Structure formats: structure tokens, C-alpha cells
mmCIF file of C-alpha atoms in Angstrom:
data_model
loop_
_atom_site.group_PDB
_atom_site.id
_atom_site.type_symbol
_atom_site.label_atom_id
_atom_site.label_comp_id
_atom_site.label_asym_id
_atom_site.label_seq_id
_atom_site.Cartn_x
_atom_site.Cartn_y
_atom_site.Cartn_z
ATOM 1 C CA MET A 1 25.085 1.312 3.449
ATOM 2 C CA ASN A 2 24.270 0.040 6.979
ATOM 3 C CA ASN A 3 23.411 3.593 8.004
ATOM 4 C CA GLU A 4 21.325 4.290 5.178
ATOM 5 C CA LYS A 5 19.075 1.026 5.634
ATOM 6 C CA ASN A 6 18.796 2.068 9.546
ATOM 7 C CA LYS A 7 17.442 5.532 8.278
ATOM 8 C CA LEU A 8 15.442 3.745 6.194
ATOM 9 C CA GLN A 9 13.980 1.230 8.680
ATOM 10 C CA SER A 10 13.353 3.970 11.307
ATOM 11 C CA ALA A 11 11.313 6.070 8.904
ATOM 12 C CA LEU A 12 9.160 3.054 8.168
ATOM 13 C CA ASP A 13 8.824 2.246 11.740
ATOM 14 C CA GLU A 14 7.869 5.961 12.401
ATOM 15 C CA ILE A 15 4.844 5.591 9.822
ATOM 16 C CA LEU A 16 3.744 2.011 11.395
ATOM 17 C CA ALA A 17 3.873 3.801 15.163
ATOM 18 C CA THR A 18 1.458 6.679 13.616
ATOM 19 C CA TYR A 19 -0.892 4.353 12.218
ATOM 20 C CA GLN A 20 -0.880 1.867 15.456
ATOM 21 C CA LYS A 21 -1.827 5.377 17.508
ATOM 22 C CA GLY A 22 -4.552 5.926 14.992
ATOM 23 C CA PHE A 23 -5.968 2.159 15.168
ATOM 24 C CA SER A 24 -5.827 2.099 18.980
ATOM 25 C CA GLU A 25 -7.853 4.990 19.338
ATOM 26 C CA LYS A 26 -10.443 3.975 16.595
ATOM 27 C CA VAL A 27 -14.130 3.225 17.802
ATOM 28 C CA TYR A 28 -16.366 2.277 15.137
ATOM 29 C CA SER A 29 -19.344 -0.962 14.107
ATOM 30 C CA GLU A 30 -19.171 -5.587 9.412
ATOM 31 C CA GLU A 31 -16.792 -11.486 6.878
ATOM 32 C CA ASN A 32 -13.431 -12.202 5.942
ATOM 33 C CA ASP A 33 -10.868 -14.428 7.532
ATOM 34 C CA ASP A 34 -8.018 -13.826 5.165
ATOM 35 C CA HIS A 35 -4.932 -11.720 7.064
ATOM 36 C CA ASP A 36 -1.912 -10.038 5.532
ATOM 37 C CA LEU A 37 1.628 -8.740 6.612
ATOM 38 C CA LEU A 38 0.232 -5.366 7.410
ATOM 39 C CA MET A 39 -2.642 -6.708 9.684
ATOM 40 C CA ASP A 40 0.154 -8.961 11.198
ATOM 41 C CA VAL A 41 2.345 -5.638 12.232
ATOM 42 C CA TYR A 42 -0.900 -4.463 14.082
ATOM 43 C CA GLY A 43 -2.023 -7.698 15.326
ATOM 44 C CA ILE A 44 -5.360 -6.913 13.345
ATOM 45 C CA THR A 45 -7.630 -10.330 13.696
ATOM 46 C CA PRO A 46 -10.033 -10.772 10.828
ATOM 47 C CA LEU A 47 -12.697 -10.520 13.693
ATOM 48 C CA LEU A 48 -11.639 -6.884 14.211
ATOM 49 C CA LYS A 49 -11.243 -5.862 10.847
ATOM 50 C CA ARG A 50 -14.940 -7.314 10.230
ATOM 51 C CA GLU A 51 -16.200 -4.375 12.632
ATOM 52 C CA ASN A 52 -15.490 -1.967 9.877
ATOM 53 C CA ARG A 53 -13.967 -3.046 6.519
ATOM 54 C CA GLN A 54 -14.288 0.032 5.027
ATOM 55 C CA TYR A 55 -12.144 1.919 7.637
ATOM 56 C CA TRP A 56 -9.505 -0.681 7.913
ATOM 57 C CA GLY A 57 -9.176 -0.800 4.000
ATOM 58 C CA ARG A 58 -9.059 2.646 3.622
ATOM 59 C CA GLU A 59 -6.274 3.282 6.596
ATOM 60 C CA LEU A 60 -4.225 0.532 5.824
ATOM 61 C CA GLY A 61 -4.316 1.306 2.377
ATOM 62 C CA MET A 62 -2.766 4.840 3.373
ATOM 63 C CA CYS A 63 -0.271 2.992 5.480
ATOM 64 C CA TRP A 64 0.716 0.906 2.546
ATOM 65 C CA GLN A 65 0.894 4.128 0.194
ATOM 66 C CA ARG A 66 3.253 5.657 2.621
ATOM 67 C CA LEU A 67 5.282 2.442 3.364
ATOM 68 C CA VAL A 68 5.993 2.515 -0.416
ATOM 69 C CA VAL A 69 6.567 6.194 -1.071
ATOM 70 C CA GLU A 70 9.022 6.203 1.772
ATOM 71 C CA VAL A 71 10.990 3.059 0.640
ATOM 72 C CA CYS A 72 11.136 4.314 -2.815
ATOM 73 C CA ARG A 73 12.237 8.168 -1.444
ATOM 74 C CA GLN A 74 14.861 6.897 0.281
ATOM 75 C CA THR A 75 16.464 4.031 -2.014
ATOM 76 C CA ARG A 76 15.975 5.640 -5.574
ATOM 77 C CA ALA A 77 17.513 8.652 -6.597
ATOM 78 C CA ASP A 78 14.714 8.962 -9.789
ATOM 79 C CA PHE A 79 11.935 8.981 -7.062
ATOM 80 C CA GLY A 80 9.334 11.854 -7.769
ATOM 81 C CA PRO A 81 6.231 12.748 -6.041
ATOM 82 C CA ALA A 82 2.597 11.923 -6.990
ATOM 83 C CA LEU A 83 1.665 13.215 -10.435
ATOM 84 C CA ARG A 84 -1.108 15.771 -10.757
ATOM 85 C CA ILE A 85 -3.429 15.576 -13.491
ATOM 86 C CA GLY A 86 -6.045 18.603 -12.804
ATOM 87 C CA ALA A 87 -7.498 18.044 -9.322
ATOM 88 C CA ASP A 88 -6.488 14.142 -9.233
ATOM 89 C CA GLU A 89 -3.388 12.165 -8.676
ATOM 90 C CA PRO A 90 -3.431 9.151 -11.107
ATOM 91 C CA CYS A 91 -0.483 7.794 -8.903
ATOM 92 C CA ASP A 92 1.137 7.973 -5.654
ATOM 93 C CA LEU A 93 4.499 8.357 -6.667
ATOM 94 C CA THR A 94 7.029 8.054 -9.967
ATOM 95 C CA VAL A 95 10.341 6.329 -9.928
ATOM 96 C CA GLY A 96 12.101 7.080 -13.293
ATOM 97 C CA ASN A 97 9.125 6.532 -16.115
ATOM 98 C CA LEU A 98 7.359 4.388 -13.845
ATOM 99 C CA ALA A 99 3.994 5.839 -12.470
ATOM 100 C CA ILE A 100 3.597 3.627 -9.590
ATOM 101 C CA ASP A 101 -0.002 3.813 -7.645
ATOM 102 C CA THR A 102 -0.454 1.675 -4.505
ATOM 103 C CA LYS A 103 -3.790 -0.209 -3.003
ATOM 104 C CA TYR A 104 -4.239 -2.374 -0.138
ATOM 105 C CA ARG A 105 -7.183 -4.106 -2.046
ATOM 106 C CA VAL A 106 -9.322 -3.470 -4.956
ATOM 107 C CA GLY A 107 -12.843 -4.647 -4.527
ATOM 108 C CA SER A 108 -16.055 -4.236 -6.330
ATOM 109 C CA GLY A 109 -17.028 -0.833 -4.336
ATOM 110 C CA ASP A 110 -14.353 1.162 -6.162
ATOM 111 C CA SER A 111 -16.237 1.687 -9.511
ATOM 112 C CA GLY A 112 -15.246 5.409 -9.655
ATOM 113 C CA THR A 113 -11.530 4.152 -8.852
ATOM 114 C CA LEU A 114 -11.632 1.782 -11.832
ATOM 115 C CA LYS A 115 -12.949 3.983 -14.283
ATOM 116 C CA LYS A 116 -9.943 6.310 -13.296
ATOM 117 C CA PHE A 117 -7.554 3.359 -13.784
ATOM 118 C CA LYS A 118 -8.926 2.736 -17.064
ATOM 119 C CA ALA A 119 -8.730 6.801 -17.991
ATOM 120 C CA TYR A 120 -5.310 7.242 -16.322
ATOM 121 C CA GLY A 121 -3.507 4.519 -17.800
ATOM 122 C CA PRO A 122 -3.564 5.662 -21.517
ATOM 123 C CA THR A 123 -2.754 9.472 -19.978
ATOM 124 C CA LEU A 124 -0.001 8.466 -18.212
ATOM 125 C CA ALA A 125 1.257 6.387 -21.103
ATOM 126 C CA GLU A 126 0.908 9.261 -23.591
ATOM 127 C CA LYS A 127 3.139 11.358 -20.907
ATOM 128 C CA GLY A 128 5.860 8.525 -21.161
ATOM 129 C CA PHE A 129 5.222 6.902 -17.828
ATOM 130 C CA THR A 130 4.624 3.156 -17.586
ATOM 131 C CA PRO A 131 1.616 2.768 -15.016
ATOM 132 C CA VAL A 132 2.015 0.293 -12.216
ATOM 133 C CA LEU A 133 -0.104 -0.807 -9.805
ATOM 134 C CA LEU A 134 1.248 -2.387 -6.648
ATOM 135 C CA ILE A 135 -1.646 -4.004 -4.442
ATOM 136 C CA VAL A 136 -0.924 -5.615 -1.028
ATOM 137 C CA ARG A 137 -3.616 -8.162 -0.970
ATOM 138 C CA GLU A 138 -4.470 -10.927 -3.402
ATOM 139 C CA ASP A 139 -8.279 -11.389 -2.706
ATOM 140 C CA ASN A 140 -9.010 -8.536 -5.269
ATOM 141 C CA LEU A 141 -12.150 -8.895 -7.555
ATOM 142 C CA GLY A 142 -11.321 -10.235 -10.735
ATOM 143 C CA ALA A 143 -13.370 -7.607 -12.846
ATOM 144 C CA ALA A 144 -11.409 -4.898 -10.805
ATOM 145 C CA ILE A 145 -7.859 -6.414 -11.671
ATOM 146 C CA THR A 146 -9.316 -6.485 -15.518
ATOM 147 C CA ALA A 147 -10.325 -3.175 -15.603
ATOM 148 C CA CYS A 148 -6.704 -1.962 -14.348
ATOM 149 C CA ASN A 149 -5.182 -4.245 -16.969
ATOM 150 C CA ALA A 150 -7.660 -2.802 -19.623
ATOM 151 C CA GLY A 151 -6.514 0.554 -18.638
ATOM 152 C CA GLY A 152 -2.558 -0.522 -19.170
ATOM 153 C CA TRP A 153 -1.477 -0.871 -15.809
ATOM 154 C CA THR A 154 0.804 -3.233 -15.226
ATOM 155 C CA VAL A 155 -0.915 -4.870 -11.758
ATOM 156 C CA THR A 156 0.898 -7.216 -8.994
ATOM 157 C CA THR A 157 -0.878 -8.375 -5.992
ATOM 158 C CA GLY A 158 0.610 -10.299 -2.724
ATOM 159 C CA GLN A 159 4.050 -11.667 -3.286
ATOM 160 C CA GLN A 160 4.496 -10.558 -6.919
ATOM 161 C CA THR A 161 4.336 -6.770 -5.252
ATOM 162 C CA PHE A 162 6.908 -7.720 -2.692
ATOM 163 C CA ASP A 163 9.261 -9.039 -5.367
ATOM 164 C CA TYR A 164 8.809 -6.081 -7.653
ATOM 165 C CA LEU A 165 9.388 -3.631 -4.807
ATOM 166 C CA LEU A 166 12.589 -5.602 -4.089
ATOM 167 C CA LYS A 167 13.725 -5.654 -7.546
ATOM 168 C CA LEU A 168 13.187 -1.977 -7.756
ATOM 169 C CA THR A 169 14.467 -0.789 -4.521
ATOM 170 C CA GLY A 170 16.869 -3.553 -3.005
ATOM 171 C CA PHE A 171 15.027 -3.164 0.026
ATOM 172 C CA ASP A 172 12.742 -6.262 1.292
ATOM 173 C CA VAL A 173 9.811 -4.806 2.367
ATOM 174 C CA LYS A 174 8.082 -8.291 3.048
ATOM 175 C CA ALA A 175 11.259 -9.297 5.153
ATOM 176 C CA PHE A 176 10.627 -5.814 7.307
ATOM 177 C CA LEU A 177 6.965 -6.429 7.676
ATOM 178 C CA GLN A 178 7.237 -9.994 8.985
ATOM 179 C CA GLN A 179 10.094 -9.077 11.249
ATOM 180 C CA ARG A 180 7.534 -6.440 12.809
ATOM 181 C CA ALA A 181 4.603 -8.728 13.175
ATOM 182 C CA GLN A 182 2.767 -7.958 16.369
ATOM 183 C CA ALA A 183 5.489 -5.057 17.038
ATOM 184 C CA PHE A 184 2.908 -2.213 16.940
ATOM 185 C CA PRO A 185 -0.282 -3.706 18.245
ATOM 186 C CA VAL A 186 -3.573 -2.148 18.565
ATOM 187 C CA ALA A 187 -4.609 -1.569 22.199
ATOM 188 C CA ARG A 188 -8.138 -1.380 22.471
#
């Protein structure tokens, strides 16, 4: 069991290191003083993040997705990859009958995404899946969360998300990220 945990932690550290390199090389040019565990891992300050919120949101979101996928891949025998419906992927992974999508944050600029959540929830349910949305941040737009709920998604944010993952996988992602605060600093 310890060897499996070390293998998982090594794989997750590799994902974090990959993003560290990309963050350190990124040059760009925008207000929010909130921070979260992923920002802490990289030592990303709210000031740095304000330089380009869209960039950081997109990249931290992809990092979050890859971390969740890897945790589930290594801890769940019933793990499955993202589902495809036409040209779209309505979720990032499956675990048994759960269709799980991950988001760093859901904000007001995501109207197209919100329409997809409303449409994909019922589609996934028709295929026998329970749609689940795991969001890192808690400063999401209320209307966005309402739209996701209306689409039939089980929505978790912040601590609820980490609790959900712990129960689902037996791996404490929050503790893992807390242990890595400042471990992959962005050097610019």
C-alpha cells in the first residue's frame, strides 16, 4: 500500500513540476486577493494572478483536472477516461457510474460552458451516469452554480470537493497539496 501511495505521489509531483516550468516561463499582462491550495503550491500571489486571470484560471484548471484524473486512475479500479459525445467531452473522467468534470472556478465569462452543463447533465443521466462537478475555488458566480445544478450536476466547491475526493479515492488531495505549499515556486 505504501509503494502504491508513493507511486501516486510521484505521479502527482510530476504533474505539478510540469506546470511549474510552464508558469515560470510565462510572460503576460489584470483583482482578487483570494488564494487557494494550487496557488500555494506554486507560490502564486493574488498580485501575480491579477496580471492575467484568464491565463492562470485556464492553466490551474488544467492542472487540477490532471491531478484529479491521476488520483482516480491510480486509486479506482472502475476508473474510465473522459466520455465523448460528438466532438465534445462532457466530463473529464468516469468512476463507476459517476461522470466527473473538474473546474478550477466557474465564473461569469463561462456562458457557453454553462449551456453545455445544462445540456450535458441530462444526457449523461440518460446514459446511466451521475454528473458530478468538482470545483477547487469557492468564489464561483452564484448564477453559474445554479445553472449547473439545474442541469442535474452534483456540484461541490472548496472543502466539499476535497472531502468528496477523499471519500471517493481514499487519498487526501488537500493534505497532499498543503504539504507541497511553496514546493514548486514560479521563478520569474
